[in-house]
PDB file of C-alpha atoms in Angstrom:
ATOM      1  CA  GLN A   1       0.000   0.000   0.000  1.00 82.00           C
ATOM      2  CA  VAL A   2       1.090   3.578  -0.683  1.00 90.00           C
ATOM      3  CA  GLN A   3       0.180   6.643   1.348  1.00 94.00           C
ATOM      4  CA  LEU A   4       0.249   9.994  -0.434  1.00 96.00           C
ATOM      5  CA  VAL A   5       0.235  13.482   1.079  1.00 97.00           C
ATOM      6  CA  GLU A   6      -0.132  16.612  -1.041  1.00 98.00           C
ATOM      7  CA  SER A   7       1.131  20.020   0.028  1.00 98.00           C
ATOM      8  CA  GLY A   8       1.903  23.423  -1.430  1.00 98.00           C
ATOM      9  CA  GLY A   9      -1.582  24.641  -2.226  1.00 98.00           C
ATOM     10  CA  GLY A  10      -2.813  28.089  -1.314  1.00 98.00           C
ATOM     11  CA  LEU A  11      -4.143  31.386  -2.557  1.00 98.00           C
ATOM     12  CA  VAL A  12      -2.353  33.085  -5.435  1.00 98.00           C
ATOM     13  CA  GLN A  13      -3.158  35.884  -7.838  1.00 98.00           C
ATOM     14  CA  ALA A  14      -3.771  35.200 -11.500  1.00 98.00           C
ATOM     15  CA  GLY A  15      -0.472  35.039 -13.345  1.00 98.00           C
ATOM     16  CA  GLY A  16       1.331  33.726 -10.287  1.00 98.00           C
ATOM     17  CA  SER A  17       2.986  30.401  -9.564  1.00 98.00           C
ATOM     18  CA  LEU A  18       2.752  27.564  -7.081  1.00 98.00           C
ATOM     19  CA  ARG A  19       4.586  24.288  -6.641  1.00 98.00           C
ATOM     20  CA  LEU A  20       2.665  21.329  -5.327  1.00 98.00           C
ATOM     21  CA  SER A  21       4.378  18.347  -3.745  1.00 98.00           C
ATOM     22  CA  CYS A  22       3.170  14.779  -3.380  1.00 98.00           C
ATOM     23  CA  ALA A  23       5.096  12.836  -0.748  1.00 97.00           C
ATOM     24  CA  ALA A  24       4.755   9.070  -0.625  1.00 95.00           C
ATOM     25  CA  SER A  25       5.348   6.412   1.979  1.00 91.00           C
ATOM     26  CA  GLY A  26       4.767   2.692   2.007  1.00 77.00           C
ATOM     27  CA  ARG A  27       5.488   0.410  -0.916  1.00 70.00           C
ATOM     28  CA  SER A  28       8.133   1.389  -3.418  1.00 79.00           C
ATOM     29  CA  PHE A  29       7.084   4.658  -4.945  1.00 84.00           C
ATOM     30  CA  SER A  30       9.232   4.207  -8.003  1.00 89.00           C
ATOM     31  CA  TRP A  31       7.123   1.228  -9.140  1.00 91.00           C
ATOM     32  CA  TYR A  32       4.272   3.550 -10.159  1.00 94.00           C
ATOM     33  CA  PRO A  33       3.534   6.356 -12.574  1.00 97.00           C
ATOM     34  CA  VAL A  34       2.128   9.286 -10.590  1.00 97.00           C
ATOM     35  CA  GLY A  35      -0.540  11.641 -11.780  1.00 98.00           C
ATOM     36  CA  TRP A  36      -2.128  14.880 -10.680  1.00 98.00           C
ATOM     37  CA  PHE A  37      -5.857  15.415 -10.973  1.00 98.00           C
ATOM     38  CA  ARG A  38      -8.079  18.287  -9.933  1.00 98.00           C
ATOM     39  CA  GLN A  39     -11.687  18.674  -8.962  1.00 98.00           C
ATOM     40  CA  THR A  40     -14.133  21.511  -8.402  1.00 98.00           C
ATOM     41  CA  PRO A  41     -17.526  21.182  -6.700  1.00 96.00           C
ATOM     42  CA  GLY A  42     -20.094  19.454  -8.856  1.00 96.00           C
ATOM     43  CA  LYS A  43     -17.597  18.378 -11.500  1.00 97.00           C
ATOM     44  CA  GLU A  44     -15.763  15.176 -12.297  1.00 97.00           C
ATOM     45  CA  ARG A  45     -12.183  14.800 -11.181  1.00 97.00           C
ATOM     46  CA  GLU A  46     -10.091  15.670 -14.229  1.00 98.00           C
ATOM     47  CA  PHE A  47      -6.641  14.677 -15.352  1.00 98.00           C
ATOM     48  CA  VAL A  48      -3.907  17.320 -15.145  1.00 98.00           C
ATOM     49  CA  ALA A  49      -0.529  15.625 -15.639  1.00 98.00           C
ATOM     50  CA  VAL A  50       1.317  12.334 -15.211  1.00 98.00           C
ATOM     51  CA  VAL A  51       4.942  11.227 -15.013  1.00 98.00           C
ATOM     52  CA  ASN A  52       6.153   7.706 -15.645  1.00 97.00           C
ATOM     53  CA  ARG A  53       8.135   5.586 -13.192  1.00 96.00           C
ATOM     54  CA  GLY A  54      11.516   6.744 -14.405  1.00 94.00           C
ATOM     55  CA  GLY A  55      10.565  10.406 -14.666  1.00 96.00           C
ATOM     56  CA  ASP A  56      11.458  10.700 -18.354  1.00 96.00           C
ATOM     57  CA  LEU A  57       7.983  10.590 -19.877  1.00 97.00           C
ATOM     58  CA  THR A  58       5.128  12.973 -19.140  1.00 98.00           C
ATOM     59  CA  ARG A  59       1.693  13.855 -20.435  1.00 98.00           C
ATOM     60  CA  TYR A  60      -0.457  16.904 -19.794  1.00 98.00           C
ATOM     61  CA  ALA A  61      -4.024  18.014 -20.212  1.00 98.00           C
ATOM     62  CA  ASP A  62      -4.355  20.525 -23.039  1.00 98.00           C
ATOM     63  CA  SER A  63      -5.598  23.128 -20.566  1.00 98.00           C
ATOM     64  CA  VAL A  64      -2.287  23.161 -18.666  1.00 98.00           C
ATOM     65  CA  LYS A  65       0.224  22.314 -21.387  1.00 98.00           C
ATOM     66  CA  GLY A  66       3.025  24.863 -21.455  1.00 98.00           C
ATOM     67  CA  ARG A  67       2.128  26.222 -18.009  1.00 98.00           C
ATOM     68  CA  PHE A  68       2.492  23.210 -15.683  1.00 98.00           C
ATOM     69  CA  THR A  69       5.468  20.898 -15.294  1.00 98.00           C
ATOM     70  CA  ILE A  70       5.410  17.564 -13.522  1.00 98.00           C
ATOM     71  CA  SER A  71       8.580  15.954 -12.196  1.00 98.00           C
ATOM     72  CA  ARG A  72       9.623  13.361  -9.660  1.00 97.00           C
ATOM     73  CA  ASP A  73      12.496  12.605  -7.327  1.00 96.00           C
ATOM     74  CA  ASN A  74      12.383   8.898  -6.526  1.00 94.00           C
ATOM     75  CA  ALA A  75      15.178   9.242  -3.982  1.00 93.00           C
ATOM     76  CA  LYS A  76      12.878  11.549  -2.005  1.00 94.00           C
ATOM     77  CA  ASN A  77       9.671   9.641  -2.830  1.00 95.00           C
ATOM     78  CA  THR A  78       8.179  12.896  -4.074  1.00 97.00           C
ATOM     79  CA  VAL A  79       6.430  14.150  -7.188  1.00 98.00           C
ATOM     80  CA  TYR A  80       6.101  17.840  -7.955  1.00 98.00           C
ATOM     81  CA  LEU A  81       3.723  19.928 -10.001  1.00 98.00           C
ATOM     82  CA  GLN A  82       5.129  23.323 -10.889  1.00 98.00           C
ATOM     83  CA  MET A  83       2.276  25.602 -11.919  1.00 98.00           C
ATOM     84  CA  THR A  84       2.932  28.915 -13.620  1.00 98.00           C
ATOM     85  CA  THR A  85       0.793  31.589 -15.267  1.00 98.00           C
ATOM     86  CA  LEU A  86      -2.099  30.467 -13.119  1.00 98.00           C
ATOM     87  CA  LYS A  87      -5.625  31.321 -14.151  1.00 98.00           C
ATOM     88  CA  ALA A  88      -8.865  31.565 -12.199  1.00 98.00           C
ATOM     89  CA  GLU A  89     -10.045  28.382 -13.899  1.00 97.00           C
ATOM     90  CA  ASP A  90      -7.148  26.485 -12.311  1.00 98.00           C
ATOM     91  CA  THR A  91      -8.890  26.873  -8.957  1.00 98.00           C
ATOM     92  CA  ALA A  92      -9.595  23.380  -7.627  1.00 98.00           C
ATOM     93  CA  VAL A  93      -8.591  20.735  -5.133  1.00 98.00           C
ATOM     94  CA  TYR A  94      -5.532  19.005  -6.529  1.00 98.00           C
ATOM     95  CA  TYR A  95      -4.924  15.312  -5.901  1.00 98.00           C
ATOM     96  CA  CYS A  96      -1.979  13.073  -6.629  1.00 98.00           C
ATOM     97  CA  ALA A  97      -2.356   9.365  -7.237  1.00 97.00           C
ATOM     98  CA  THR A  98      -0.380   6.295  -8.239  1.00 96.00           C
ATOM     99  CA  GLY A  99      -1.367   4.546 -11.420  1.00 93.00           C
ATOM    100  CA  THR A 100      -0.647   1.535 -13.602  1.00 92.00           C
ATOM    101  CA  GLY A 101       1.006   1.379 -17.005  1.00 91.00           C
ATOM    102  CA  ASP A 102       3.249   4.077 -18.454  1.00 93.00           C
ATOM    103  CA  VAL A 103       1.418   7.418 -18.390  1.00 95.00           C
ATOM    104  CA  PRO A 104      -2.276   6.778 -17.753  1.00 96.00           C
ATOM    105  CA  VAL A 105      -4.666   9.692 -18.167  1.00 95.00           C
ATOM    106  CA  VAL A 106      -7.942   8.242 -16.886  1.00 95.00           C
ATOM    107  CA  LYS A 107      -8.665   8.163 -13.177  1.00 95.00           C
ATOM    108  CA  GLU A 108      -9.839   4.547 -13.375  1.00 95.00           C
ATOM    109  CA  ARG A 109      -6.191   3.544 -13.889  1.00 96.00           C
ATOM    110  CA  TYR A 110      -5.246   5.015 -10.509  1.00 96.00           C
ATOM    111  CA  SER A 111      -5.562   3.263  -7.198  1.00 94.00           C
ATOM    112  CA  TYR A 112      -3.922   5.147  -4.317  1.00 94.00           C
ATOM    113  CA  TRP A 113      -4.983   8.751  -3.806  1.00 97.00           C
ATOM    114  CA  GLY A 114      -3.977  11.543  -1.484  1.00 97.00           C
ATOM    115  CA  GLN A 115      -6.400  13.780   0.428  1.00 97.00           C
ATOM    116  CA  GLY A 116      -5.898  16.770  -1.842  1.00 98.00           C
ATOM    117  CA  THR A 117      -4.662  20.321  -1.502  1.00 98.00           C
ATOM    118  CA  GLN A 118      -6.692  23.423  -2.321  1.00 98.00           C
ATOM    119  CA  VAL A 119      -5.442  25.836  -4.965  1.00 98.00           C
ATOM    120  CA  THR A 120      -7.297  29.123  -5.291  1.00 98.00           C
ATOM    121  CA  VAL A 121      -6.421  31.625  -8.011  1.00 98.00           C
ATOM    122  CA  SER A 122      -7.879  35.081  -7.616  1.00 97.00           C
ATOM    123  CA  SER A 123      -8.531  37.153 -10.712  1.00 90.00           C
TER     124      SER A 123
END
């Protein structure tokens, strides 16, 4: 089993930046691709970004491509999401999760989830 804890969320003005962290404990973190998802009230949880086990392959949602960067440090059991040029529509609770395969983009391919961290972008 893997336990995940997100941190780094907060309130930021539009155009600003935040870096989210996803710290893992439990079974070997490096066995899994890790993704970030986000969710707003009344909406489905949506894919944001994913990094493969080795950290050399990534995929992004079109809405964040060019603004967000996902990376991982397996020695620290941590995955990061660097978010820049934030927009009001990026406001959401952000979750990290471990998946199966290379770079899965659907939430059904993910099994262990963190509790989430709130990101609020003021316009």
